[in-house]
Tab-separated table of C-alpha atoms in Angstrom:
chain	number	residue	atom	x	y	z
A	1	MET	CA	-61.647	-176.470	-102.149
A	2	ARG	CA	-61.548	-180.075	-103.217
A	3	SER	CA	-64.166	-179.528	-105.857
A	4	ARG	CA	-62.324	-176.549	-107.330
A	5	LEU	CA	-59.066	-178.519	-107.478
A	6	CYS	CA	-60.851	-181.409	-109.082
A	7	ARG	CA	-62.064	-179.099	-111.802
A	8	LEU	CA	-58.457	-177.973	-112.630
A	9	PRO	CA	-57.352	-179.369	-115.938
A	10	THR	CA	-55.242	-182.417	-115.571
A	11	LEU	CA	-52.405	-180.823	-117.646
A	12	ALA	CA	-52.283	-177.875	-115.266
A	13	LEU	CA	-51.667	-180.223	-112.362
A	14	ILE	CA	-49.026	-182.041	-114.350
A	15	ALA	CA	-47.306	-178.705	-114.949
A	16	ALA	CA	-47.569	-177.885	-111.260
A	17	GLY	CA	-46.085	-181.247	-110.409
A	18	LEU	CA	-43.231	-180.730	-112.882
A	19	ALA	CA	-42.543	-177.353	-111.305
A	20	GLY	CA	-42.167	-179.057	-107.930
A	21	ILE	CA	-45.433	-177.669	-106.483
A	22	VAL	CA	-47.421	-180.894	-106.526
A	23	THR	CA	-45.862	-184.311	-105.987
A	24	PRO	CA	-47.436	-187.531	-107.258
A	25	THR	CA	-48.582	-188.341	-103.701
A	26	ALA	CA	-50.145	-184.906	-103.269
A	27	SER	CA	-52.018	-185.211	-106.535
A	28	ARG	CA	-53.638	-188.414	-105.401
A	29	ALA	CA	-54.593	-186.793	-102.062
A	30	LEU	CA	-56.276	-184.011	-104.024
A	31	GLY	CA	-58.376	-186.510	-105.871
A	32	VAL	CA	-56.555	-186.281	-109.209
A	33	GLU	CA	-56.116	-189.620	-110.882
A	34	MET	CA	-52.750	-189.666	-112.767
A	35	PRO	CA	-50.638	-192.690	-113.471
A	36	SER	CA	-47.439	-192.363	-111.432
A	37	THR	CA	-45.316	-193.889	-114.212
A	38	GLU	CA	-46.315	-191.109	-116.655
A	39	MET	CA	-45.454	-188.407	-114.113
A	40	GLU	CA	-42.104	-190.028	-113.358
A	41	ARG	CA	-41.291	-190.249	-117.056
A	42	GLU	CA	-42.017	-186.536	-117.521
A	43	LEU	CA	-39.930	-185.572	-114.503
A	44	ASP	CA	-37.067	-187.803	-115.637
A	45	ARG	CA	-37.122	-186.274	-119.147
A	46	VAL	CA	-36.983	-182.709	-117.794
A	47	HIS	CA	-34.212	-183.493	-115.311
A	48	ARG	CA	-32.128	-185.216	-118.003
A	49	ALA	CA	-32.566	-182.272	-120.341
A	50	ALA	CA	-31.495	-179.847	-117.632
A	51	ALA	CA	-28.497	-181.967	-116.662
A	52	THR	CA	-27.245	-182.360	-120.221
A	53	LYS	CA	-27.907	-178.785	-121.353
A	54	ASP	CA	-24.413	-177.717	-122.513
A	55	LYS	CA	-23.009	-174.455	-123.673
A	56	PRO	CA	-22.920	-174.083	-127.447
A	57	ALA	CA	-20.112	-176.197	-128.980
A	58	ILE	CA	-16.946	-174.334	-130.015
A	59	ASP	CA	-16.417	-174.179	-133.758
A	60	ARG	CA	-12.734	-174.930	-134.472
A	61	ARG	CA	-11.439	-174.137	-137.938
A	62	THR	CA	-7.852	-174.789	-139.020
A	63	PHE	CA	-6.153	-172.659	-141.666
A	64	SER	CA	-2.710	-172.837	-143.282
A	65	VAL	CA	-0.523	-169.737	-143.633
A	66	GLY	CA	-0.041	-169.031	-147.319
A	67	GLU	CA	3.138	-167.850	-149.031
A	68	GLY	CA	3.581	-164.168	-148.194
A	69	ASP	CA	0.581	-164.098	-145.841
A	70	THR	CA	0.551	-162.432	-142.434
A	71	LEU	CA	-1.481	-163.519	-139.425
A	72	MET	CA	-3.781	-160.566	-140.072
A	73	ASP	CA	-4.370	-161.870	-143.602
A	74	LEU	CA	-5.250	-165.306	-142.229
A	75	LEU	CA	-7.638	-164.019	-139.567
A	76	THR	CA	-9.498	-161.593	-141.820
A	77	SER	CA	-9.879	-164.304	-144.468
A	78	ALA	CA	-11.437	-166.434	-141.692
A	79	ALA	CA	-14.064	-163.676	-141.208
A	80	VAL	CA	-12.582	-162.373	-137.942
A	81	PRO	CA	-13.410	-158.651	-137.521
A	82	ARG	CA	-10.281	-156.599	-138.213
A	83	ASN	CA	-10.358	-154.776	-134.857
A	84	GLU	CA	-10.557	-158.095	-132.964
A	85	ALA	CA	-7.838	-159.626	-135.122
A	86	SER	CA	-5.618	-156.635	-134.335
A	87	SER	CA	-6.240	-157.007	-130.577
A	88	ALA	CA	-5.503	-160.754	-130.713
A	89	ILE	CA	-2.231	-160.196	-132.600
A	90	ALA	CA	-1.186	-157.522	-130.092
A	91	ALA	CA	-1.747	-160.038	-127.266
A	92	LEU	CA	0.197	-162.711	-129.151
A	93	ARG	CA	3.320	-160.508	-129.200
A	94	ASP	CA	3.699	-161.081	-125.442
A	95	VAL	CA	4.718	-164.697	-126.086
A	96	TYR	CA	5.493	-164.988	-129.817
A	97	ASP	CA	6.563	-162.758	-132.689
A	98	PRO	CA	3.804	-163.160	-135.325
A	99	ARG	CA	6.318	-162.195	-138.033
A	100	LYS	CA	8.018	-165.561	-137.480
A	101	LEU	CA	5.016	-167.479	-138.827
A	102	LYS	CA	6.075	-169.336	-141.946
A	103	ALA	CA	4.183	-170.549	-144.976
A	104	GLY	CA	2.519	-173.866	-144.206
A	105	GLN	CA	2.110	-173.152	-140.468
A	106	ARG	CA	-1.324	-174.393	-139.364
A	107	VAL	CA	-3.392	-172.080	-137.142
A	108	THR	CA	-6.672	-173.118	-135.484
A	109	VAL	CA	-9.203	-170.286	-135.107
A	110	LEU	CA	-11.961	-170.704	-132.498
A	111	PHE	CA	-15.518	-169.365	-132.796
A	112	GLU	CA	-18.676	-169.523	-130.653
A	113	PRO	CA	-21.794	-170.197	-132.780
A	114	ARG	CA	-24.697	-167.831	-132.050
A	115	ARG	CA	-28.336	-167.489	-133.041
A	116	GLY	CA	-29.057	-166.532	-136.582
A	117	GLY	CA	-25.960	-168.278	-137.921
A	118	THR	CA	-23.483	-165.666	-136.623
A	119	ARG	CA	-20.208	-166.524	-134.879
A	120	ARG	CA	-18.200	-164.857	-132.147
A	121	PHE	CA	-14.382	-164.948	-132.404
A	122	LEU	CA	-12.933	-166.604	-129.275
A	123	GLY	CA	-9.217	-166.865	-130.069
A	124	LEU	CA	-6.647	-169.026	-131.817
A	125	GLU	CA	-3.997	-171.664	-131.144
A	126	PHE	CA	-1.014	-173.134	-132.973
A	127	VAL	CA	2.200	-175.089	-132.408
A	128	PRO	CA	5.174	-173.009	-133.638
A	129	ASP	CA	7.717	-175.726	-132.848
A	130	PRO	CA	7.823	-179.227	-131.329
A	131	VAL	CA	8.460	-177.992	-127.785
A	132	ARG	CA	5.665	-175.475	-127.266
A	133	SER	CA	2.090	-174.514	-128.095
A	134	VAL	CA	0.680	-170.979	-128.138
A	135	SER	CA	-2.912	-169.837	-127.615
A	136	ILE	CA	-4.884	-166.572	-127.591
A	137	THR	CA	-8.191	-166.437	-125.677
A	138	ARG	CA	-10.874	-163.786	-125.378
A	139	LYS	CA	-10.846	-161.740	-122.179
A	140	GLY	CA	-14.060	-159.782	-121.763
A	141	GLU	CA	-15.853	-158.266	-124.714
A	142	THR	CA	-12.918	-156.713	-126.569
A	143	GLY	CA	-9.687	-157.880	-124.963
A	144	PHE	CA	-7.515	-160.962	-125.492
A	145	THR	CA	-4.814	-162.679	-123.473
A	146	SER	CA	-1.967	-164.967	-124.589
A	147	SER	CA	-0.363	-168.042	-123.069
A	148	GLN	CA	2.090	-170.751	-124.037
A	149	VAL	CA	2.853	-174.258	-122.825
A	150	GLU	CA	6.368	-175.635	-123.165
A	151	LYS	CA	7.322	-179.292	-123.141
A	152	PRO	CA	10.266	-180.232	-120.921
A	153	VAL	CA	13.401	-181.018	-122.913
A	154	SER	CA	16.201	-183.327	-121.796
A	155	ARG	CA	19.693	-183.959	-123.149
A	156	LYS	CA	20.455	-187.361	-124.598
A	157	LEU	CA	24.025	-188.505	-125.284
A	158	ILE	CA	24.770	-189.797	-128.783
A	159	ALA	CA	27.981	-191.538	-129.852
A	160	ALA	CA	29.137	-191.660	-133.463
A	161	GLN	CA	32.226	-192.845	-135.328
A	162	GLY	CA	33.209	-193.314	-138.921
A	163	ILE	CA	35.894	-193.964	-141.534
A	164	ILE	CA	36.657	-191.213	-144.022
A	165	ARG	CA	36.640	-192.427	-147.626
A	166	SER	CA	35.996	-189.402	-149.812
A	167	SER	CA	35.020	-186.585	-147.423
A	168	LEU	CA	34.370	-185.925	-143.767
A	169	PHE	CA	30.796	-184.826	-144.541
A	170	GLU	CA	30.066	-188.117	-146.289
A	171	ALA	CA	31.498	-190.089	-143.380
A	172	GLY	CA	29.437	-188.051	-140.923
A	173	SER	CA	26.277	-188.606	-142.955
A	174	ALA	CA	26.952	-192.350	-143.044
A	175	ALA	CA	27.194	-192.270	-139.235
A	176	SER	CA	23.873	-190.320	-139.021
A	177	VAL	CA	25.585	-187.267	-137.533
A	178	PRO	CA	23.390	-184.134	-137.995
A	179	LEU	CA	24.850	-181.501	-140.297
A	180	SER	CA	24.953	-178.856	-137.555
A	181	VAL	CA	26.991	-181.187	-135.321
A	182	MET	CA	29.371	-181.983	-138.180
A	183	MET	CA	29.854	-178.265	-138.838
A	184	ALA	CA	30.657	-177.693	-135.149
A	185	PHE	CA	33.138	-180.585	-135.286
A	186	ILE	CA	34.869	-178.974	-138.289
A	187	ARG	CA	35.015	-175.559	-136.605
A	188	ASP	CA	36.556	-177.087	-133.491
A	189	TYR	CA	39.364	-178.636	-135.548
A	190	SER	CA	39.810	-175.676	-137.912
A	191	TYR	CA	42.612	-174.278	-135.731
A	192	ASP	CA	44.959	-177.174	-136.518
A	193	VAL	CA	43.564	-179.092	-139.483
A	194	ASP	CA	43.535	-178.143	-143.156
A	195	PHE	CA	40.530	-180.198	-144.228
A	196	GLN	CA	41.549	-179.993	-147.862
A	197	ARG	CA	45.079	-181.356	-147.497
A	198	ASP	CA	45.386	-183.105	-144.141
A	199	LEU	CA	42.531	-185.626	-144.492
A	200	GLN	CA	43.349	-188.916	-146.210
A	201	PRO	CA	41.218	-191.960	-147.093
A	202	GLY	CA	41.170	-194.292	-144.097
A	203	ASP	CA	41.349	-191.512	-141.493
A	204	ARG	CA	38.787	-191.857	-138.725
A	205	PHE	CA	36.667	-189.779	-136.402
A	206	GLU	CA	34.549	-190.351	-133.325
A	207	MET	CA	32.495	-188.064	-131.137
A	208	LEU	CA	30.076	-187.795	-128.248
A	209	TYR	CA	27.413	-185.127	-128.644
A	210	GLU	CA	24.050	-184.137	-127.188
A	211	GLN	CA	20.565	-184.338	-128.659
A	212	MET	CA	17.639	-182.404	-127.245
A	213	VAL	CA	14.542	-184.615	-126.883
A	214	THR	CA	11.008	-184.225	-125.514
A	215	PRO	CA	9.413	-186.802	-123.149
A	216	ASP	CA	7.792	-188.555	-126.127
A	217	GLY	CA	11.201	-189.037	-127.749
A	218	THR	CA	10.904	-186.327	-130.405
A	219	VAL	CA	14.299	-184.869	-131.322
A	220	VAL	CA	13.976	-181.077	-131.247
A	221	GLY	CA	17.577	-179.966	-131.612
A	222	ASP	CA	21.246	-180.737	-131.262
A	223	GLY	CA	23.393	-179.814	-128.294
A	224	ASP	CA	27.142	-179.515	-127.883
A	225	VAL	CA	29.964	-181.792	-128.965
A	226	LEU	CA	31.365	-183.022	-125.636
A	227	TYR	CA	34.229	-185.163	-126.896
A	228	ALA	CA	35.744	-185.756	-130.316
A	229	SER	CA	38.756	-187.462	-131.805
A	230	LEU	CA	40.178	-187.204	-135.300
A	231	ALA	CA	42.795	-189.778	-136.348
A	232	LEU	CA	44.935	-188.391	-139.193
A	233	SER	CA	47.396	-190.892	-140.712
A	234	GLY	CA	47.301	-192.837	-137.454
A	235	ASP	CA	47.848	-189.842	-135.141
A	236	ASP	CA	44.965	-189.279	-132.721
A	237	MET	CA	43.817	-185.731	-131.948
A	238	PRO	CA	41.244	-185.939	-129.113
A	239	ILE	CA	39.556	-182.804	-127.749
A	240	TYR	CA	37.293	-182.374	-124.720
A	241	ARG	CA	34.730	-179.733	-123.770
A	242	PHE	CA	35.482	-178.269	-120.340
A	243	LYS	CA	34.068	-175.470	-118.197
A	244	THR	CA	36.549	-173.688	-115.925
A	245	ARG	CA	35.741	-172.516	-112.427
A	246	ASP	CA	35.192	-168.966	-113.648
A	247	GLY	CA	32.585	-170.182	-116.163
A	248	ARG	CA	34.595	-170.148	-119.402
A	249	ILE	CA	33.834	-173.003	-121.795
A	250	ASP	CA	36.410	-174.195	-124.313
A	251	TYR	CA	37.873	-177.317	-125.913
A	252	TYR	CA	41.228	-178.672	-124.742
A	253	ASN	CA	43.580	-181.415	-125.856
A	254	ARG	CA	44.593	-184.224	-123.523
A	255	ASP	CA	47.387	-182.090	-122.015
A	256	GLY	CA	44.965	-179.343	-121.013
A	257	GLU	CA	45.969	-176.931	-123.806
A	258	SER	CA	43.206	-174.891	-125.403
A	259	ILE	CA	42.688	-175.791	-129.047
A	260	ARG	CA	42.095	-172.134	-129.878
A	261	ARG	CA	44.808	-170.318	-131.753
A	262	ALA	CA	45.208	-166.723	-132.797
A	263	LEU	CA	43.810	-167.522	-136.257
A	264	LEU	CA	41.629	-170.181	-137.838
A	265	ARG	CA	43.377	-172.259	-140.501
A	266	THR	CA	40.156	-172.316	-142.528
A	267	PRO	CA	37.759	-169.329	-142.185
A	268	ILE	CA	34.950	-171.127	-144.021
A	269	ASP	CA	33.069	-174.407	-143.461
A	270	GLY	CA	33.429	-177.418	-145.711
A	271	ALA	CA	35.249	-175.612	-148.539
A	272	ARG	CA	37.950	-177.026	-150.790
A	273	ILE	CA	41.215	-175.262	-151.646
A	274	THR	CA	41.139	-174.416	-155.341
A	275	SER	CA	44.387	-172.464	-155.442
A	276	GLY	CA	47.238	-172.322	-152.950
A	277	PHE	CA	49.829	-169.701	-152.078
A	278	GLY	CA	52.610	-169.208	-154.655
A	279	MET	CA	53.287	-168.743	-158.364
A	280	ARG	CA	50.556	-169.796	-160.746
A	281	ASN	CA	49.222	-169.139	-164.228
A	282	HIS	CA	46.531	-166.506	-163.704
A	283	PRO	CA	43.192	-167.830	-165.054
A	284	ILE	CA	42.148	-164.409	-166.420
A	285	LEU	CA	45.391	-162.535	-167.155
A	286	GLY	CA	46.923	-165.563	-168.849
A	287	PHE	CA	50.475	-165.293	-167.461
A	288	SER	CA	52.348	-166.462	-164.371
A	289	LYS	CA	51.699	-164.324	-161.332
A	290	MET	CA	52.286	-164.655	-157.619
A	291	HIS	CA	49.128	-165.776	-155.852
A	292	GLN	CA	49.426	-164.153	-152.436
A	293	GLY	CA	46.670	-165.990	-150.665
A	294	VAL	CA	44.598	-169.170	-150.600
A	295	ASP	CA	41.381	-169.657	-152.591
A	296	PHE	CA	38.525	-171.692	-151.114
A	297	GLY	CA	35.875	-172.878	-153.560
A	298	ALA	CA	32.366	-172.738	-152.092
A	299	PRO	CA	28.814	-171.945	-153.268
A	300	LYS	CA	27.731	-168.323	-153.397
A	301	GLY	CA	26.275	-167.228	-150.054
A	302	THR	CA	28.426	-169.549	-147.894
A	303	PRO	CA	29.247	-167.734	-144.599
A	304	ILE	CA	32.796	-166.426	-144.115
A	305	TYR	CA	34.186	-166.247	-140.563
A	306	ALA	CA	36.655	-163.833	-138.976
A	307	ALA	CA	39.839	-165.879	-138.577
A	308	GLY	CA	40.571	-164.167	-135.275
A	309	ARG	CA	39.614	-161.392	-132.901
A	310	GLY	CA	40.363	-157.921	-134.178
A	311	VAL	CA	39.226	-154.614	-135.673
A	312	ILE	CA	38.026	-154.154	-139.264
A	313	GLU	CA	40.459	-151.829	-141.044
A	314	GLN	CA	38.769	-151.836	-144.438
A	315	ALA	CA	35.361	-152.924	-145.741
A	316	GLY	CA	34.066	-152.202	-149.223
A	317	PRO	CA	34.898	-152.522	-152.940
A	318	PHE	CA	38.666	-152.788	-153.534
A	319	GLY	CA	39.631	-153.067	-157.193
A	320	ALA	CA	40.213	-156.583	-158.508
A	321	TYR	CA	39.469	-157.944	-155.002
A	322	GLY	CA	35.809	-156.980	-155.365
A	323	ASN	CA	34.007	-156.728	-152.037
A	324	TYR	CA	36.860	-156.871	-149.542
A	325	ILE	CA	37.436	-156.876	-145.775
A	326	ARG	CA	40.738	-156.583	-143.920
A	327	ILE	CA	40.945	-157.258	-140.153
A	328	ARG	CA	43.838	-156.135	-137.940
A	329	HIS	CA	44.446	-158.701	-135.178
A	330	ASN	CA	47.473	-157.090	-133.510
A	331	THR	CA	50.248	-154.684	-134.386
A	332	GLU	CA	51.808	-157.223	-136.744
A	333	VAL	CA	49.180	-159.597	-138.165
A	334	SER	CA	46.102	-158.899	-140.339
A	335	THR	CA	43.837	-161.081	-142.489
A	336	ALA	CA	41.969	-160.204	-145.688
A	337	TYR	CA	38.890	-161.676	-147.390
A	338	ALA	CA	37.968	-160.934	-151.012
A	339	HIS	CA	35.333	-161.471	-153.743
A	340	MET	CA	32.401	-161.466	-151.290
A	341	SER	CA	28.840	-161.340	-152.583
A	342	ARG	CA	27.857	-159.140	-149.635
A	343	PHE	CA	28.962	-158.090	-146.181
A	344	ALA	CA	27.455	-159.144	-142.863
A	345	LYS	CA	25.202	-156.575	-141.197
A	346	ASP	CA	27.788	-155.274	-138.708
A	347	SER	CA	30.856	-155.509	-140.949
A	348	ARG	CA	32.041	-151.920	-141.224
A	349	ARG	CA	35.287	-150.056	-140.823
A	350	GLY	CA	36.240	-149.708	-137.152
A	351	GLY	CA	33.953	-152.530	-136.076
A	352	LYS	CA	35.233	-155.129	-133.616
A	353	VAL	CA	34.921	-158.849	-134.371
A	354	GLU	CA	35.456	-162.032	-132.421
A	355	GLN	CA	36.978	-165.181	-133.827
A	356	GLY	CA	34.279	-167.100	-135.698
A	357	ASP	CA	31.958	-164.117	-136.251
A	358	ILE	CA	30.340	-164.072	-139.707
A	359	ILE	CA	31.764	-161.090	-141.595
A	360	GLY	CA	30.413	-161.752	-145.110
A	361	TYR	CA	29.380	-164.310	-147.706
A	362	VAL	CA	31.109	-166.027	-150.610
A	363	GLY	CA	30.598	-164.394	-153.988
A	364	ALA	CA	32.216	-163.618	-157.351
A	365	SER	CA	32.791	-159.871	-157.152
A	366	GLY	CA	35.955	-158.388	-158.649
A	367	ARG	CA	38.251	-160.131	-161.117
A	368	VAL	CA	37.227	-163.780	-160.836
A	369	THR	CA	36.027	-166.703	-162.943
A	370	GLY	CA	33.629	-168.081	-160.341
A	371	ALA	CA	32.407	-167.907	-156.738
A	372	HIS	CA	35.124	-168.437	-154.119
A	373	LEU	CA	36.830	-166.860	-151.105
A	374	HIS	CA	40.318	-165.408	-151.546
A	375	TYR	CA	41.945	-165.419	-148.080
A	376	GLU	CA	45.190	-163.689	-147.137
A	377	VAL	CA	47.343	-163.451	-144.021
A	378	LEU	CA	49.493	-160.334	-143.799
A	379	LYS	CA	52.472	-160.010	-141.479
A	380	GLY	CA	54.042	-156.577	-141.242
A	381	GLY	CA	51.859	-155.494	-144.162
A	382	ARG	CA	53.094	-158.244	-146.525
A	383	GLN	CA	51.211	-161.370	-147.578
A	384	VAL	CA	52.590	-164.632	-146.173
A	385	ASN	CA	51.599	-168.270	-146.635
A	386	PRO	CA	48.726	-168.938	-144.183
A	387	ARG	CA	50.018	-172.488	-143.737
A	388	SER	CA	53.510	-171.453	-142.704
A	389	ILE	CA	52.787	-168.715	-140.185
A	390	ASP	CA	53.440	-169.681	-136.574
A	391	LEU	CA	50.192	-169.372	-134.636
A	392	PRO	CA	50.369	-169.147	-130.815
A	393	THR	CA	48.073	-171.436	-128.860
A	394	GLY	CA	45.556	-170.426	-126.247
A	395	GLU	CA	45.704	-170.967	-122.500
A	396	LYS	CA	46.960	-174.080	-120.742
A	397	LEU	CA	45.229	-175.457	-117.643
A	398	GLY	CA	47.206	-176.017	-114.469
A	399	GLY	CA	46.893	-176.885	-110.802
A	400	ARG	CA	43.434	-177.747	-109.513
A	401	GLU	CA	41.915	-176.728	-112.845
A	402	LEU	CA	44.024	-179.359	-114.620
A	403	GLN	CA	43.044	-181.995	-112.055
A	404	ALA	CA	39.363	-181.224	-112.620
A	405	PHE	CA	39.920	-181.407	-116.377
A	406	GLN	CA	41.555	-184.835	-116.086
A	407	GLN	CA	38.467	-186.045	-114.217
A	408	THR	CA	36.350	-184.649	-117.070
A	409	ILE	CA	38.442	-186.611	-119.573
A	410	ARG	CA	37.787	-189.867	-117.740
A	411	ALA	CA	34.060	-189.112	-117.383
A	412	LEU	CA	33.610	-188.207	-121.080
A	413	GLU	CA	35.558	-191.216	-122.342
A	414	LYS	CA	33.495	-193.502	-120.105
A	415	SER	CA	30.277	-191.863	-121.346
A	416	PHE	CA	31.398	-192.425	-124.919
A	417	GLU	CA	32.103	-196.107	-124.274
A	418	ASP	CA	28.804	-196.586	-122.416
A	419	THR	CA	26.786	-194.740	-125.055
A	420	ARG	CA	28.318	-196.370	-128.084
A	421	GLY	CA	27.738	-199.887	-126.716
A	422	GLY	CA	27.040	-202.053	-129.740
A	423	LEU	CA	27.552	-199.134	-132.132
A	424	GLN	CA	29.092	-200.372	-135.366
A	425	LEU	CA	31.730	-198.313	-137.105
A	426	ALA	CA	30.047	-196.501	-139.997
A	427	ARG	CA	31.519	-197.639	-143.282
A	428	THR	CA	31.301	-196.720	-146.890
A	429	PRO	CA	31.699	-199.234	-149.728
A	430	GLY	CA	35.208	-200.618	-149.912
A	431	ALA	CA	35.841	-200.844	-146.171
A	432	ALA	CA	36.105	-204.618	-146.100
A	433	ASP	CA	39.791	-204.435	-145.210
A	434	GLU	CA	38.816	-202.811	-141.882
A	435	LYS	CA	36.628	-205.747	-140.878
A	436	GLY	CA	36.639	-206.302	-137.152
A	437	CYS	CA	37.449	-202.682	-136.282
A	438	SER	CA	35.232	-201.581	-133.396
A	439	LYS	CA	36.804	-198.356	-132.104
A	440	ALA	CA	38.179	-195.653	-134.312
A	441	THR	CA	41.032	-194.637	-132.056
A	442	SER	CA	42.309	-198.175	-131.521
A	443	CYS	CA	42.104	-199.738	-134.992
């Protein structure tokens, strides 16, 4: 037996040793002379290769959605088989509407390289917004599954204040107030303030609002205005956001009276009055004529809001008014909106609207010289001056509800003071005479 083993080729014994059949000690006992260091090197090389043998690397390719492209267009252009692309998109709909993908959105498509240079589609991933990521992964041979990961979002309090020089929007921009927050501020005061006539240079505002932020500090949205104050000609008009025990949320003045009224003074954001109620020289007819409403100049497409809750009595073309809507609010009062470019989707005769609902968009239909909203208030079927009509206020808090609201006032005012610590009053050029002013409502 020894002689036969001795006649085995040395390489055969090495192979046997590598396979774990013959150890270096056993080979010496069998009379085979082999340097132990060589054997150990071979074993070490094989073990390292086995330990580091990985699955094929995933091939990640990132594509950008082109103008007018769909996700199917993107995937097929990335050489994903159409049937697999269709299955992946179907799975995606469980967590995300693929129709919301916009031009410029980056999508990473994952492949598994295979022999012969072919690739197997594994899935895709993208980040549709700063707070979440979406992924599609292969499940079996033909199926796909979807998942999403959302970042936690917290609310951060932001204080802002400013002096109005030329416009409220300019003052808000100077104080770094986001446009959406400024629009909400204007809507909240639209019940009592005519932003075209009531604001004067030197008037002031301040507010406490929320920002939505991720753990890494990325701002992903704006929350609610919690407290605001508008000082017009020295008179302060503070309002506070408050939730009643039955879950209703509204804004109230310091006395606990809801700021809501039956009708908005201004049914459009940020517009200027170009023509008031009364006699005027008609710009097209060329003679004096009673102007039975108020004109608000605004760019074409600006949203128009229902001034109050009610039922649409008329919606459609109406002579010189162009595209026209009239809303009945009660048995006595109606409002009308004219010269629209188009109507909102649900604006039709008999439809119900809530105060602040978008009913249409500014245009230049009918007999006009340019884009604007013609707004009328009708009482008993006759046009009246929107500025002179007496508008009833909303509810007034009382009892325990009022006590809770007063606690809210103190908490919000303290939060404003704590948050604005060190905040300088936003100024525009020419504010040197206000030097030393540190709080809008006390200067």
